[in-house]
Coordinates of C-alpha atoms in Angstrom, one line a residue:
M731 CA -0.3 26.3 -12.7
S732 CA 2.6 27.8 -10.7
L733 CA 2.7 27.3 -6.9
P734 CA 1.2 30.0 -4.7
S735 CA 3.5 32.0 -2.6
N736 CA 1.6 31.3 0.6
L737 CA 2.3 27.6 0.9
P738 CA 2.7 26.6 4.6
I739 CA 5.4 24.0 3.9
D740 CA 8.9 24.1 2.4
G741 CA 8.7 22.3 -1.0
Q742 CA 12.4 22.3 -1.6
R743 CA 13.1 20.7 1.8
L744 CA 10.6 18.0 1.1
W745 CA 12.1 17.3 -2.3
D746 CA 15.6 17.2 -0.8
S747 CA 14.4 14.7 1.8
L748 CA 12.8 12.5 -0.8
A749 CA 16.1 12.6 -2.8
A750 CA 18.2 11.7 0.3
M751 CA 15.9 8.7 1.1
A752 CA 16.0 7.5 -2.5
K753 CA 19.8 7.0 -2.2
I754 CA 19.2 4.2 0.2
G755 CA 18.5 1.0 -1.8
A756 CA 18.9 3.0 -5.1
T757 CA 18.6 0.8 -8.2
A758 CA 20.3 1.1 -11.5
K759 CA 17.2 2.5 -13.3
G760 CA 16.6 5.2 -10.8
G761 CA 14.2 3.4 -8.5
S762 CA 14.4 2.0 -4.9
C763 CA 14.7 -1.4 -3.4
R764 CA 14.1 -1.4 0.4
L765 CA 12.3 -4.7 1.1
A766 CA 10.6 -4.9 4.5
L767 CA 13.1 -5.4 7.3
S768 CA 16.1 -5.7 5.0
D769 CA 19.3 -3.9 5.6
E770 CA 18.2 -1.2 3.3
D771 CA 14.8 -0.8 5.1
K772 CA 16.7 -0.5 8.4
A773 CA 18.9 2.2 6.9
G774 CA 15.9 4.1 5.7
R775 CA 14.2 3.8 9.0
D776 CA 17.3 4.9 10.8
L777 CA 17.5 8.0 8.6
F778 CA 13.9 8.8 9.2
V779 CA 14.3 8.5 13.0
S780 CA 17.3 10.8 13.0
W781 CA 15.3 13.4 11.1
C782 CA 12.4 13.1 13.5
E783 CA 14.6 13.5 16.6
A784 CA 16.2 16.5 15.0
A785 CA 12.7 18.0 14.6
G786 CA 12.1 17.6 18.4
C787 CA 9.9 14.5 18.1
T788 CA 9.8 11.6 20.6
V789 CA 10.2 8.3 18.8
T790 CA 8.6 5.0 19.9
V791 CA 8.5 1.6 18.2
D792 CA 5.7 -0.9 18.8
R793 CA 6.0 -4.7 18.9
I794 CA 5.4 -5.1 15.2
G795 CA 8.0 -2.5 14.3
N796 CA 5.7 0.4 13.5
I797 CA 7.5 3.7 14.2
F798 CA 5.6 6.7 15.7
A799 CA 7.3 10.1 15.9
R800 CA 5.4 12.4 18.3
R801 CA 5.2 16.1 18.5
K802 CA 3.5 17.3 21.7
G803 CA 0.1 18.9 21.8
R804 CA -1.2 21.6 24.1
D805 CA -3.2 18.7 25.8
D806 CA -0.8 15.8 25.5
S807 CA -3.2 13.5 27.1
L808 CA -5.4 13.6 24.0
P809 CA -5.0 10.9 21.4
P810 CA -2.8 12.0 18.5
V811 CA -3.7 12.9 15.0
V812 CA -1.5 10.5 13.0
M813 CA -0.1 11.1 9.5
G814 CA 2.1 8.6 7.6
S815 CA 2.6 5.7 5.2
H816 CA 5.5 3.3 4.6
L817 CA 9.2 3.2 3.7
D818 CA 9.5 -0.3 2.3
T819 CA 9.3 -0.8 -1.4
Q820 CA 8.8 -3.4 -4.1
P821 CA 12.0 -5.1 -5.4
T822 CA 12.0 -2.8 -8.4
G823 CA 10.0 0.0 -6.8
G824 CA 9.9 3.7 -7.2
R825 CA 11.1 6.6 -5.1
F826 CA 7.7 7.9 -4.0
D827 CA 5.3 5.1 -3.3
G828 CA 4.7 5.3 0.4
V829 CA 7.8 7.4 1.0
F830 CA 6.1 10.5 -0.1
G831 CA 3.4 10.1 2.5
V832 CA 6.0 9.6 5.3
L833 CA 8.2 12.5 4.3
A834 CA 5.2 14.9 3.5
A835 CA 4.1 14.2 7.0
L836 CA 7.5 14.9 8.4
E837 CA 7.6 18.2 6.4
V838 CA 4.3 19.1 8.0
V839 CA 5.9 18.6 11.5
R840 CA 8.9 20.6 10.4
S841 CA 6.7 23.4 9.1
L842 CA 4.6 23.5 12.3
N843 CA 7.9 24.0 14.1
D844 CA 9.0 26.7 11.7
R845 CA 5.8 28.6 12.2
G846 CA 5.5 28.1 15.9
V847 CA 2.1 26.5 15.4
E848 CA 0.8 24.7 18.5
T849 CA -1.9 22.1 18.1
L850 CA -4.4 20.9 20.7
H851 CA -3.9 17.3 20.0
P852 CA -0.4 15.8 19.7
V853 CA 0.7 15.0 16.2
E854 CA 2.5 11.8 15.1
V855 CA 4.2 10.6 12.0
A856 CA 3.9 6.9 11.4
V857 CA 6.0 4.4 9.4
W858 CA 4.0 1.2 9.1
T859 CA 5.8 -2.1 8.8
N860 CA 5.7 -4.1 5.6
E861 CA 2.9 -2.3 3.7
E862 CA 4.0 -3.7 0.3
G863 CA 3.8 -7.4 1.2
S864 CA 6.7 -8.2 -1.2
R865 CA 9.2 -9.8 1.1
F866 CA 6.7 -10.9 3.7
S867 CA 3.0 -11.6 2.7
P868 CA 0.3 -10.5 3.0
P869 CA 0.7 -6.7 2.8
M870 CA -0.2 -4.0 5.3
M871 CA 1.0 -6.1 8.2
G872 CA 1.9 -3.3 10.6
S873 CA -1.4 -1.4 10.3
G874 CA -3.3 -4.7 10.2
V875 CA -1.9 -5.7 13.6
V876 CA -2.7 -2.3 15.1
T877 CA -6.3 -2.4 13.9
G878 CA -6.9 -6.1 14.9
V879 CA -7.1 -7.5 11.3
F880 CA -4.1 -9.7 12.2
T881 CA -2.8 -11.0 15.5
L882 CA 0.7 -10.0 16.6
D883 CA 1.8 -13.6 17.0
E884 CA 0.6 -14.8 13.5
I885 CA 2.5 -11.9 11.8
L886 CA 5.7 -12.3 13.9
D887 CA 5.8 -15.9 12.7
K888 CA 5.5 -15.1 8.9
V889 CA 8.3 -16.4 6.9
A890 CA 9.7 -14.7 3.8
Q891 CA 10.6 -16.4 0.5
D892 CA 14.2 -16.0 1.5
G893 CA 13.5 -18.1 4.7
A894 CA 13.7 -15.2 7.2
R895 CA 11.1 -15.1 10.0
L896 CA 9.6 -11.6 10.5
G897 CA 10.0 -11.5 14.2
D898 CA 13.6 -12.4 13.9
E899 CA 14.2 -9.7 11.4
L900 CA 12.6 -7.1 13.7
V901 CA 15.2 -8.1 16.3
R902 CA 18.1 -8.2 13.8
T903 CA 17.3 -4.7 12.5
G904 CA 16.7 -3.2 16.0
Y905 CA 13.0 -2.5 15.4
A906 CA 11.4 -5.1 17.7
G907 CA 9.9 -2.4 19.9
E908 CA 8.2 -2.7 23.3
A909 CA 5.3 -0.3 22.8
P910 CA 1.8 -2.1 22.7
V911 CA 0.3 -2.5 19.3
D912 CA -3.1 -1.1 20.4
H913 CA -2.0 2.4 19.4
P914 CA -4.4 5.3 20.3
M915 CA -5.3 7.6 17.5
H916 CA -7.8 10.5 17.1
A917 CA -7.7 10.5 13.3
Y918 CA -5.4 9.4 10.5
L919 CA -4.3 11.2 7.3
E920 CA -2.2 9.7 4.5
A921 CA -0.8 11.4 1.5
H922 CA 0.2 9.2 -1.5
I923 CA 0.9 9.2 -5.2
E924 CA -2.1 8.2 -7.1
Q925 CA -0.4 5.1 -8.7
G926 CA -2.7 5.5 -11.7
P927 CA -3.2 8.0 -14.6
V928 CA -6.5 9.7 -13.8
L929 CA -5.2 12.9 -12.2
E930 CA -2.6 13.5 -14.8
V931 CA -4.9 12.7 -17.8
E932 CA -7.6 15.1 -16.4
G933 CA -5.1 17.8 -15.4
K934 CA -6.0 17.7 -11.7
E935 CA -3.5 18.6 -9.0
I936 CA -5.1 16.9 -6.0
G937 CA -7.1 13.8 -5.6
V938 CA -9.7 13.9 -2.8
V939 CA -9.9 10.2 -1.9
T940 CA -13.4 9.2 -0.9
G941 CA -12.5 5.6 -0.1
A942 CA -10.8 2.4 -1.4
Q943 CA -12.1 -0.3 -3.6
G944 CA -12.4 -3.8 -2.2
Q945 CA -9.9 -6.5 -2.9
R946 CA -9.9 -10.3 -3.0
W947 CA -6.7 -12.3 -3.4
Y948 CA -6.6 -16.0 -4.2
E949 CA -4.1 -18.8 -4.7
V950 CA -5.1 -21.5 -7.3
T951 CA -3.5 -24.9 -7.6
V952 CA -4.2 -26.9 -10.8
T953 CA -3.3 -30.6 -10.7
G954 CA -3.0 -32.7 -13.8
V955 CA -0.8 -35.7 -14.6
E956 CA 2.9 -35.4 -15.4
A957 CA 3.8 -37.5 -18.5
H958 CA 6.5 -37.7 -21.2
A959 CA 6.0 -35.1 -23.9
G960 CA 6.7 -37.6 -26.7
P961 CA 4.9 -40.8 -26.2
T962 CA 1.7 -39.3 -24.6
P963 CA -1.0 -38.6 -27.3
M964 CA -2.7 -35.2 -27.2
R965 CA -6.1 -36.7 -26.6
L966 CA -5.0 -38.6 -23.5
R967 CA -3.2 -35.7 -21.7
R968 CA -4.3 -34.0 -18.5
D969 CA -2.1 -31.0 -18.9
A970 CA -2.3 -28.7 -15.9
L971 CA -0.7 -25.8 -17.8
V972 CA -3.3 -26.0 -20.7
A973 CA -6.0 -25.9 -18.1
A974 CA -4.4 -23.0 -16.2
S975 CA -4.0 -21.0 -19.3
A976 CA -7.7 -21.2 -19.9
M977 CA -8.3 -20.2 -16.3
V978 CA -6.1 -17.1 -16.7
Q979 CA -8.2 -16.1 -19.7
A980 CA -11.3 -16.7 -17.6
V981 CA -10.0 -14.3 -15.0
Q982 CA -9.5 -11.7 -17.7
R983 CA -13.0 -12.1 -18.9
V984 CA -14.4 -11.6 -15.4
G985 CA -12.7 -8.2 -15.4
L986 CA -13.7 -7.3 -18.9
E987 CA -17.3 -8.3 -18.5
T988 CA -17.9 -6.4 -15.2
A989 CA -19.1 -2.8 -15.1
G990 CA -17.9 0.0 -13.0
D991 CA -14.0 0.0 -13.0
P992 CA -13.2 -3.6 -12.1
C993 CA -9.7 -5.1 -12.0
A994 CA -8.8 -8.8 -12.5
T995 CA -5.1 -9.8 -12.5
V996 CA -3.0 -13.0 -12.5
G997 CA 0.4 -11.9 -11.2
I998 CA 2.3 -15.2 -10.5
L999 CA 2.3 -18.4 -12.4
D1000 CA 4.6 -21.4 -11.4
V1001 CA 4.8 -24.5 -13.5
H1002 CA 5.9 -27.9 -12.2
P1003 CA 8.1 -29.8 -13.0
H1004 CA 9.4 -27.0 -15.3
S1005 CA 10.9 -29.3 -17.8
R1006 CA 10.7 -28.8 -21.6
N1007 CA 9.8 -32.4 -22.3
V1008 CA 7.4 -33.1 -19.5
I1009 CA 3.7 -32.4 -19.6
P1010 CA 3.1 -30.1 -16.7
G1011 CA 1.4 -31.9 -13.8
R1012 CA 0.9 -28.9 -11.4
V1013 CA 0.4 -25.2 -11.9
F1014 CA 0.1 -22.6 -9.2
F1015 CA -1.1 -19.1 -9.9
T1016 CA -2.4 -16.0 -8.0
V1017 CA -5.6 -14.0 -8.7
D1018 CA -6.3 -10.4 -7.6
L1019 CA -9.9 -9.2 -8.0
R1020 CA -10.9 -5.6 -7.2
H1021 CA -14.0 -3.4 -7.3
P1022 CA -15.4 -0.4 -5.4
D1023 CA -18.8 -2.0 -5.0
A1024 CA -19.2 -4.8 -2.5
D1025 CA -22.0 -6.6 -4.3
T1026 CA -20.2 -6.4 -7.6
L1027 CA -17.0 -7.8 -6.1
A1028 CA -19.0 -10.7 -4.6
D1029 CA -20.5 -11.4 -8.1
M1030 CA -16.9 -11.3 -9.6
D1031 CA -15.9 -13.9 -6.9
R1032 CA -18.9 -16.1 -7.8
R1033 CA -18.2 -16.0 -11.6
F1034 CA -14.5 -16.6 -11.0
R1035 CA -15.1 -19.7 -8.9
A1036 CA -17.6 -21.0 -11.4
A1037 CA -15.3 -20.6 -14.3
I1038 CA -12.4 -22.4 -12.6
A1039 CA -14.6 -25.3 -11.7
E1040 CA -16.0 -25.5 -15.3
I1041 CA -12.6 -25.5 -16.9
A1042 CA -11.2 -28.1 -14.5
G1043 CA -14.1 -30.4 -15.4
Q1044 CA -13.6 -29.9 -19.1
Q1045 CA -9.8 -30.5 -18.9
G1046 CA -10.0 -33.4 -16.5
V1047 CA -7.8 -31.7 -13.9
G1048 CA -8.2 -30.8 -10.2
A1049 CA -8.3 -27.2 -9.1
E1050 CA -8.2 -25.9 -5.6
I1051 CA -8.9 -22.2 -4.8
A1052 CA -7.5 -20.8 -1.5
D1053 CA -8.7 -17.5 -0.2
F1054 CA -5.5 -15.7 0.6
W1055 CA -6.5 -12.1 1.7
H1056 CA -9.4 -9.7 1.3
F1057 CA -10.9 -6.5 2.5
P1058 CA -14.2 -4.9 1.6
P1059 CA -14.7 -1.5 -0.2
T1060 CA -13.8 1.0 2.5
P1061 CA -15.3 4.5 2.6
F1062 CA -13.3 7.2 4.3
A1063 CA -14.7 9.6 7.0
K1064 CA -16.8 12.3 5.3
P1065 CA -15.8 15.2 7.6
L1066 CA -12.1 14.5 7.0
V1067 CA -12.7 14.0 3.2
D1068 CA -14.5 17.4 3.2
R1069 CA -11.5 19.0 5.0
V1070 CA -9.1 17.7 2.3
R1071 CA -11.4 19.1 -0.4
E1072 CA -11.6 22.5 1.4
A1073 CA -7.9 22.6 1.8
A1074 CA -7.3 22.0 -1.9
G1075 CA -9.9 24.6 -2.8
G1076 CA -8.4 27.1 -0.3
F1077 CA -5.1 27.0 -2.3
D1078 CA -7.1 27.1 -5.6
F1079 CA -5.6 23.7 -6.6
S1080 CA -7.6 21.8 -9.2
H1081 CA -9.0 18.7 -7.7
R1082 CA -11.5 15.8 -8.1
D1083 CA -12.9 13.1 -5.9
I1084 CA -11.3 9.7 -6.6
V1085 CA -11.5 6.1 -5.3
S1086 CA -8.2 4.4 -4.5
G1087 CA -7.5 1.5 -6.7
A1088 CA -4.7 0.2 -4.5
G1089 CA -4.6 -1.0 -0.9
H1090 CA -3.0 1.4 1.7
D1091 CA -2.5 1.3 5.4
A1092 CA -5.3 3.9 5.5
V1093 CA -7.7 1.2 4.5
Y1094 CA -7.1 -0.8 7.7
V1095 CA -6.8 2.3 9.9
A1096 CA -10.2 3.5 8.6
G1097 CA -11.8 0.6 10.5
K1098 CA -10.5 2.0 13.8
V1099 CA -10.5 5.9 13.5
P1100 CA -11.7 8.6 11.1
T1101 CA -9.4 8.5 8.1
A1102 CA -8.7 10.4 4.8
M1103 CA -6.2 10.3 2.0
I1104 CA -4.7 12.8 -0.4
F1105 CA -3.5 11.8 -3.8
I1106 CA -1.0 13.7 -6.1
P1107 CA -0.4 12.8 -9.7
C1108 CA 2.5 10.5 -10.8
E1109 CA 4.1 10.7 -14.2
D1110 CA 2.2 8.5 -16.8
G1111 CA 0.3 6.9 -13.9
I1112 CA 3.3 4.5 -13.4
S1113 CA 4.0 3.0 -10.0
H1114 CA 5.7 -0.2 -8.6
N1115 CA 8.3 0.6 -11.3
E1116 CA 11.8 2.1 -11.1
V1117 CA 10.8 4.9 -13.4
E1118 CA 8.0 6.1 -11.1
N1119 CA 8.2 9.9 -10.9
I1120 CA 6.4 13.0 -9.6
A1121 CA 6.8 16.7 -10.2
P1122 CA 8.3 18.6 -7.2
A1123 CA 5.4 21.1 -7.4
D1124 CA 2.9 18.3 -7.1
G1125 CA 4.7 17.0 -4.0
A1126 CA 4.6 20.5 -2.5
R1127 CA 0.9 20.8 -3.2
G1128 CA 0.1 17.5 -1.6
A1129 CA 2.1 18.4 1.5
A1130 CA 0.4 21.8 1.7
V1131 CA -3.1 20.2 1.6
L1132 CA -1.9 17.7 4.3
F1133 CA -0.7 20.6 6.5
E1134 CA -4.0 22.4 6.4
T1135 CA -6.0 19.2 6.9
L1136 CA -3.8 18.3 9.8
V1137 CA -4.2 21.7 11.5
A1138 CA -8.0 21.6 11.1
T1139 CA -8.1 18.1 12.6
A1140 CA -5.6 18.5 15.4
G1141 CA -7.1 21.8 16.4
K1142 CA -5.5 25.1 17.6
P1143 CA -5.7 25.7 21.3

C-alpha cells in the first residue's frame, strides 16, 4: 500500500536522520555497534542532543545518564508525555533496534513544530541508558532505575566485561547528569521494530502492542572433575560438558513441550579449562525462558529446575542455578493501546494486536505510568543482526501513528 498524502510527519527527514545516526559505529556488514557508554554511544548521544536543541527542546540528563529532551506544553507544570527508546546497540547490531523509537519521537516533535501544534502537557523524548545489556548487564538499566526496579547505586557500580565501571563511564562520556532519577511522567509511548516475522508474514503495517511476555534469565554452573582425556576410562568420568550438553537439550524440550508461544534459549556456554586433552571440570551457561502467561512461565521454571537436578544426579556432577533477572508478563494500558489502534485505523493502515516477545524499556515504565508500544515490520523478522532492515514507508507509518497517539494523549489546549 502506498503512503497517504496526509501523513503528519516528514518520512524523508526521519529516514535521513536514521541514516545519519547509522554512520556512528557503522560496521562492515551495514549494521551498528554503539555499546552502552562507549565512545560511539557518546557520539550518538551528542548528535541526538544537538538535533533536539535545534528543535527548540530543553535537554536534561539524570544521574543514571538518561536523556530527556523537553518541548514545552501550554501548562508546563503538568507531567510530560514521554516518547523514546535507546541508542545503544548490540556488538553486531542493526540500524533500527531502539534507534527508530528515539528518532521517530524526535520526528514527532519536529512535526509538531512544523505544524504549530501546541499540546496541553509538555512532551519529552527519552534516550534510556543501556537498554541492550550487552556491555553492562542486566539490560534496561536506565528505565529500571527510574521505575525503582534497580537502585541507582547498584547500577552505578556495575562492571562491564572490559573492566569498566558504569558510573565511571558516565563521567568519562559526559553523561553523569544531575537530575533526579524519579522522573515525572504522565504517560509513555515507544515505537519499535517488531524484531520478529509476524507483521511481515501476515502483511500487516502496524503492530498494536497489547503487552510484553514475561522473562526469566538464569546462570547455570555445572561442576564435574577435570581429568586427563587419555588415562581416564569413560565409565569413571564426571564430565561437566557432557552433563551440560544434556541440560541444554532439556532447556530445548521445555520450550518445545510448552503451549502458547514459549521461548527457551541457551545463549552463552563457557567450558573450563578449555583444553583439548582435559575432561571439562566446569561449564557455565545461560538460560532465557519467556512466555506471555505468568502461570505457564512459572511451570517452565519448575520443569527447567527439575530437569537440571535430574541430569546432575544421573551424571554425578554438581549444578547450581542462579536467578539472574526476571520480569512478569506486562500488559499495557488499555486506553493508550486503543489510541494506537484508532490511529492506525484512521490512516487505514493494516494492523493487528501483538504481544512483544522482547524486553523493552516500556516494560519497566509500564509499572509506573500508562504505557503503549507501536511495532513496525522488519525485513525477514531479523534483529540483533547487522542486516536488520526496515522499509522507509514502514518507518513513516509508525511515526505517523506515534504522532496521532501523542497528540491524543498530550491533549490540545
